[in-house]
XYZ file of N, CA and C in Angstrom:
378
model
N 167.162 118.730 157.938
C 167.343 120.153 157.747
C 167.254 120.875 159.090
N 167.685 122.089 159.026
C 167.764 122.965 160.493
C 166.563 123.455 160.614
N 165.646 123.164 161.772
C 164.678 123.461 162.651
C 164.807 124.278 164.039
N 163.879 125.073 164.020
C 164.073 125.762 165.076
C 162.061 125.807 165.879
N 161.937 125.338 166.908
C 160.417 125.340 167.323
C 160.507 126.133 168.916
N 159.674 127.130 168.494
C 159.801 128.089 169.721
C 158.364 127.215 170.510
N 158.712 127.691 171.806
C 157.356 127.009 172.744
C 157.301 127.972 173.874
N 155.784 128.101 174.618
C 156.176 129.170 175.820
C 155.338 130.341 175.097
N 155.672 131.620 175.805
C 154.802 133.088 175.375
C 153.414 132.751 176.376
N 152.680 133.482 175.762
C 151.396 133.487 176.580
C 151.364 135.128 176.870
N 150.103 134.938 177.681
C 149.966 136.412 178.008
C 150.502 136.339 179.879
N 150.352 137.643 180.447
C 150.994 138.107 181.121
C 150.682 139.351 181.833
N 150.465 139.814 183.196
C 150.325 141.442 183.386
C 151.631 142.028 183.656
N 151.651 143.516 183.764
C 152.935 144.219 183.560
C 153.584 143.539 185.154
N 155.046 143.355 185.443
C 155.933 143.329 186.218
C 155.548 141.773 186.484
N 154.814 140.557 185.697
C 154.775 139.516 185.897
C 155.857 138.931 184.776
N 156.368 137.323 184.617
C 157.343 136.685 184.343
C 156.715 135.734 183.382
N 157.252 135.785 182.282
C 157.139 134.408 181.216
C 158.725 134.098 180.916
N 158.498 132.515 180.210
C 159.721 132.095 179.570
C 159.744 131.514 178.486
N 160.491 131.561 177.381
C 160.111 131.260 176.026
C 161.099 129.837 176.037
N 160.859 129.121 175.538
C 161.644 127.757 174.611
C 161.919 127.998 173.123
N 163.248 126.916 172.717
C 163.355 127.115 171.161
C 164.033 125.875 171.324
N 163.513 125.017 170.606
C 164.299 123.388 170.673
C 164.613 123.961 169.085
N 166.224 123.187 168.979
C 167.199 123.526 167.303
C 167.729 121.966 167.337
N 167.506 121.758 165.961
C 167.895 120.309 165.270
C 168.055 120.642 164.074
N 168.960 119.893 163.640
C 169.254 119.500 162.582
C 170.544 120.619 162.075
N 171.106 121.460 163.130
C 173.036 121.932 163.017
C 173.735 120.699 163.720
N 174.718 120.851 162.565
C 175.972 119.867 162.634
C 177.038 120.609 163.128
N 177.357 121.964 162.894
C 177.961 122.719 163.535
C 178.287 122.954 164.308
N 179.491 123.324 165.488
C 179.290 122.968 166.592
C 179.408 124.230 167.516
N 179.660 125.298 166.800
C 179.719 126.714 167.540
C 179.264 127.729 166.168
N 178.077 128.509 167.044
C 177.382 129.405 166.043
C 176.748 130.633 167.293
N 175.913 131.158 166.620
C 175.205 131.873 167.791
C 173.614 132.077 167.615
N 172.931 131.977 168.790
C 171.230 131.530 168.611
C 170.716 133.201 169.644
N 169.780 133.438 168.651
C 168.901 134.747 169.548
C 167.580 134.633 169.609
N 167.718 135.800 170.378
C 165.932 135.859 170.201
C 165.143 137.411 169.910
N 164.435 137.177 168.637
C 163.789 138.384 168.274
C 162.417 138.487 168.553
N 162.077 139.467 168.222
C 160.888 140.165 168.805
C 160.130 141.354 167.961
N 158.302 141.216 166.903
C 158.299 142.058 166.283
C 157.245 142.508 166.471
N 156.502 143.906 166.683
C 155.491 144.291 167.846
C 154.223 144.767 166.500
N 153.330 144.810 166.031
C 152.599 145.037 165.350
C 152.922 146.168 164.373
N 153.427 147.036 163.505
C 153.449 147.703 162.541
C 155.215 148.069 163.177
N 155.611 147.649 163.759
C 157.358 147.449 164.057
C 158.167 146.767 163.096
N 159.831 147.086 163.114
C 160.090 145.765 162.568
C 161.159 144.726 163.687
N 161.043 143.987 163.287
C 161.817 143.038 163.928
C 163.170 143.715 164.634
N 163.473 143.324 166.035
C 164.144 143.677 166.494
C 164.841 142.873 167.590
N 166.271 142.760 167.261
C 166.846 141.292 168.509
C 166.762 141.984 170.066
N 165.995 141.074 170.587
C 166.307 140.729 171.977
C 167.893 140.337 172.826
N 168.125 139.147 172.366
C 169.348 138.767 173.185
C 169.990 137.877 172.512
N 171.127 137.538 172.906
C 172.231 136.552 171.681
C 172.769 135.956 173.004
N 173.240 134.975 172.109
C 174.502 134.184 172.795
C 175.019 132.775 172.063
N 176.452 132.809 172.274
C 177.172 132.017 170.997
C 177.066 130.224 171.968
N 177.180 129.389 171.351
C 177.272 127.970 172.097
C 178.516 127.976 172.269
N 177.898 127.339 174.079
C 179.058 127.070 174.621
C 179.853 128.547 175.517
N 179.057 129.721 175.205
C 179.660 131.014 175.606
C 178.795 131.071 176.997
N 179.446 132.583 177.871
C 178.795 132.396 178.856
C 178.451 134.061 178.653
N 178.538 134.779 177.566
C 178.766 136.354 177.829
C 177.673 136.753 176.450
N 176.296 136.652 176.727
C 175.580 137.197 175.893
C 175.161 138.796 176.070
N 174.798 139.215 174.831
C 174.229 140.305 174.424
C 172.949 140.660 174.566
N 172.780 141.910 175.273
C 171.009 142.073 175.068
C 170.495 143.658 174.823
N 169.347 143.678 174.119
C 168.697 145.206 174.324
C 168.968 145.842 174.957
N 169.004 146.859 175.043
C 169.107 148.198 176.168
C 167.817 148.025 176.884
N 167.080 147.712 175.966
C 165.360 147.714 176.491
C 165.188 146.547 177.444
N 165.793 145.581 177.277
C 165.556 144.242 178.422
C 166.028 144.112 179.251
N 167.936 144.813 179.437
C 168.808 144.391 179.898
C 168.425 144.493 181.416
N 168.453 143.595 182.280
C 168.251 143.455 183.654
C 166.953 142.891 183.794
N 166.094 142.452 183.029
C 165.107 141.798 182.477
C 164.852 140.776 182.775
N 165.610 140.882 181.144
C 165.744 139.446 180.415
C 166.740 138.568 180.684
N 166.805 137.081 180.541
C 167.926 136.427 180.202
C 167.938 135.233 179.847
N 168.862 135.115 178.581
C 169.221 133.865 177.916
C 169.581 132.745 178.107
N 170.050 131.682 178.102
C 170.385 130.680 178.885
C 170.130 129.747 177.357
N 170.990 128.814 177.674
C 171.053 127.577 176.994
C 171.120 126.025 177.437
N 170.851 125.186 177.185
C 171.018 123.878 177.385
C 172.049 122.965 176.073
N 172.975 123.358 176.279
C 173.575 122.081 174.976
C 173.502 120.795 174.319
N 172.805 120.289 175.620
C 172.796 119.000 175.635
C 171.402 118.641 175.341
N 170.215 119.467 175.526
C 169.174 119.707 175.053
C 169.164 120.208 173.417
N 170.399 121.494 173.114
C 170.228 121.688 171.672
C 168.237 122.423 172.452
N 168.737 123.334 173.339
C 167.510 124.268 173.470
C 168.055 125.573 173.763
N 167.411 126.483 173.458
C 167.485 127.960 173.739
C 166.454 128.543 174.508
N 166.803 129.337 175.553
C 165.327 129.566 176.274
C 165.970 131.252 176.612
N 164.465 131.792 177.145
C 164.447 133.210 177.215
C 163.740 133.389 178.491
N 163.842 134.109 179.599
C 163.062 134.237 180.916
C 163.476 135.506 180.836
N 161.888 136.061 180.639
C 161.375 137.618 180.953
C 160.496 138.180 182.431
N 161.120 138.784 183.097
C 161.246 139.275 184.173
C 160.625 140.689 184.185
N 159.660 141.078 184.763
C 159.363 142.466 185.192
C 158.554 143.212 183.828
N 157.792 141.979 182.826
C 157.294 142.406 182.056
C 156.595 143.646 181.864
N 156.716 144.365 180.937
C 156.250 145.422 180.509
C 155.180 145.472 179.109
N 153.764 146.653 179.080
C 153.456 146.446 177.663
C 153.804 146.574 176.459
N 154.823 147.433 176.939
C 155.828 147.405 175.614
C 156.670 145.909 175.367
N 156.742 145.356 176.112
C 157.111 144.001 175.040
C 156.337 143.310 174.576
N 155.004 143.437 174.540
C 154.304 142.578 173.928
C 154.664 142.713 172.208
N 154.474 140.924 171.320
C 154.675 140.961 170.130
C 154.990 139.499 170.050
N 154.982 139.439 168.589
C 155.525 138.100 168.639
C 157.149 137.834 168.554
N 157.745 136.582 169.300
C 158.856 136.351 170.022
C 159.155 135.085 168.865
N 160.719 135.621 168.421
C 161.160 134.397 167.571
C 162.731 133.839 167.918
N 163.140 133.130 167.376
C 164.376 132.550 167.892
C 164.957 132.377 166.437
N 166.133 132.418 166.404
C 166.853 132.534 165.488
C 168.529 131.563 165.470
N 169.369 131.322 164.565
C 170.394 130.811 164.769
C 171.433 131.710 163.399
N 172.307 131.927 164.144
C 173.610 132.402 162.934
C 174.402 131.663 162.475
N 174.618 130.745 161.332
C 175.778 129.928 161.445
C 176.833 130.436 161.004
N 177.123 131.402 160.368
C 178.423 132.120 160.163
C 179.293 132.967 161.399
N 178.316 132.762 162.684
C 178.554 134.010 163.439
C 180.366 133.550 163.839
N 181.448 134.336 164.302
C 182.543 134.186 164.147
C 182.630 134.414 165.880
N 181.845 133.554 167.001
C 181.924 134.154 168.257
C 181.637 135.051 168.947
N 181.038 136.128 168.123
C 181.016 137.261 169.073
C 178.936 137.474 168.553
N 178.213 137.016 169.525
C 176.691 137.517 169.529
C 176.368 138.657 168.895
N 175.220 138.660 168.595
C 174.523 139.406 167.366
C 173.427 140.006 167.330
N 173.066 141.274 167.796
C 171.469 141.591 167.494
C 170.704 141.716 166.477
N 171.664 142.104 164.832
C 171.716 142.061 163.715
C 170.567 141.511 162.934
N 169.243 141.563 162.437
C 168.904 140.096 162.326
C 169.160 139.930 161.225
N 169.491 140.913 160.438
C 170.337 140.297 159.016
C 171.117 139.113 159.115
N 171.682 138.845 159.894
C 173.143 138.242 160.086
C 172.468 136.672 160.493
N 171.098 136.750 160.913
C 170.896 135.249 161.113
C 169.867 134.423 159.791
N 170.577 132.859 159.907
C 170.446 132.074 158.634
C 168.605 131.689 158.681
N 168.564 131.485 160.562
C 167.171 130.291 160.649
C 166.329 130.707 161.560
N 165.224 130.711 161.380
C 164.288 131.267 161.948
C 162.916 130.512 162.700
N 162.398 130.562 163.942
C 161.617 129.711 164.135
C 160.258 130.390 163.771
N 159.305 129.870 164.045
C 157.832 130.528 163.696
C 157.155 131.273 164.294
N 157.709 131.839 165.384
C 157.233 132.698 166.498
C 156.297 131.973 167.473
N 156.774 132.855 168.936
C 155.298 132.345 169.639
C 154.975 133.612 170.462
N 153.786 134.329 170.182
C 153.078 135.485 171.308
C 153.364 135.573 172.549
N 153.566 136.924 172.526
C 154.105 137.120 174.171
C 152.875 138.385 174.556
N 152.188 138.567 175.273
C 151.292 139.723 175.531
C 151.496 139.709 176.830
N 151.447 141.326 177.114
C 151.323 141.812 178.264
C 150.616 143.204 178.614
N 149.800 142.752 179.386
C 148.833 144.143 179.810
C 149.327 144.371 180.729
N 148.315 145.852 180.866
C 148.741 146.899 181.778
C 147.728 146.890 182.848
């Protein structure tokens, strides 16, 4: 079955750097699109960044953009996230996600995604 295991988070002070992991097994599929969400204590869930396999042109927050960034390994079948210039406003917990219907074009949506990993904490003080 499709698995998704996020690794990484931790804590952090403001304008310091973490990077998240998401190892995905068990898609047979061979083009979909994988993100990463983010849901901050009485918030709701809200996507971070997308990007389709195999693409090179992902999507991100207004809030991260110049930040953050996505990156993939294919050959790993990993998804990773490197946050840059952290702020306390991103602290929350950090999840990874996969769309298998997505039709190519990335997604902040999180309606739109099938699989979900279990989160891993990201904190950052001030």
């Amino acid at each position: 079955q499709v698995k998704l295991v996020e690794s990484g988070g931790g804590s952090a002070q403001a304008g310091g750097s973490l990077s998240l992991s998401c190892a995905v097994s068990g898609v047979t599929k061979w083009s979909y699109c994988m993100g990463w969400f983010r849901q901050a204590p009485g918030k709701e869930r809200e996507g971070v960044a997308s990007i389709v396999t195999g693409e090179i042109k992902p999507v991100y927050a207004h809030s991260v953009t110049g930040r953050f960034t996505i990156s993939q390994d294919n050959a790993k079948n990993t998804l990773y996230l490197l946050m840059n210039s952290l702020k306390p406003e991103d602290t929350g917990m950090y999840y990874c996600a996969i769309d298998l219907g997505c039709r190519g074009s990335p997604s902040l949506i999180r309606t739109e995604y099938d699989y979900w990993g279990q989160g891993t904490q990201v904190t950052v003080s001030s």
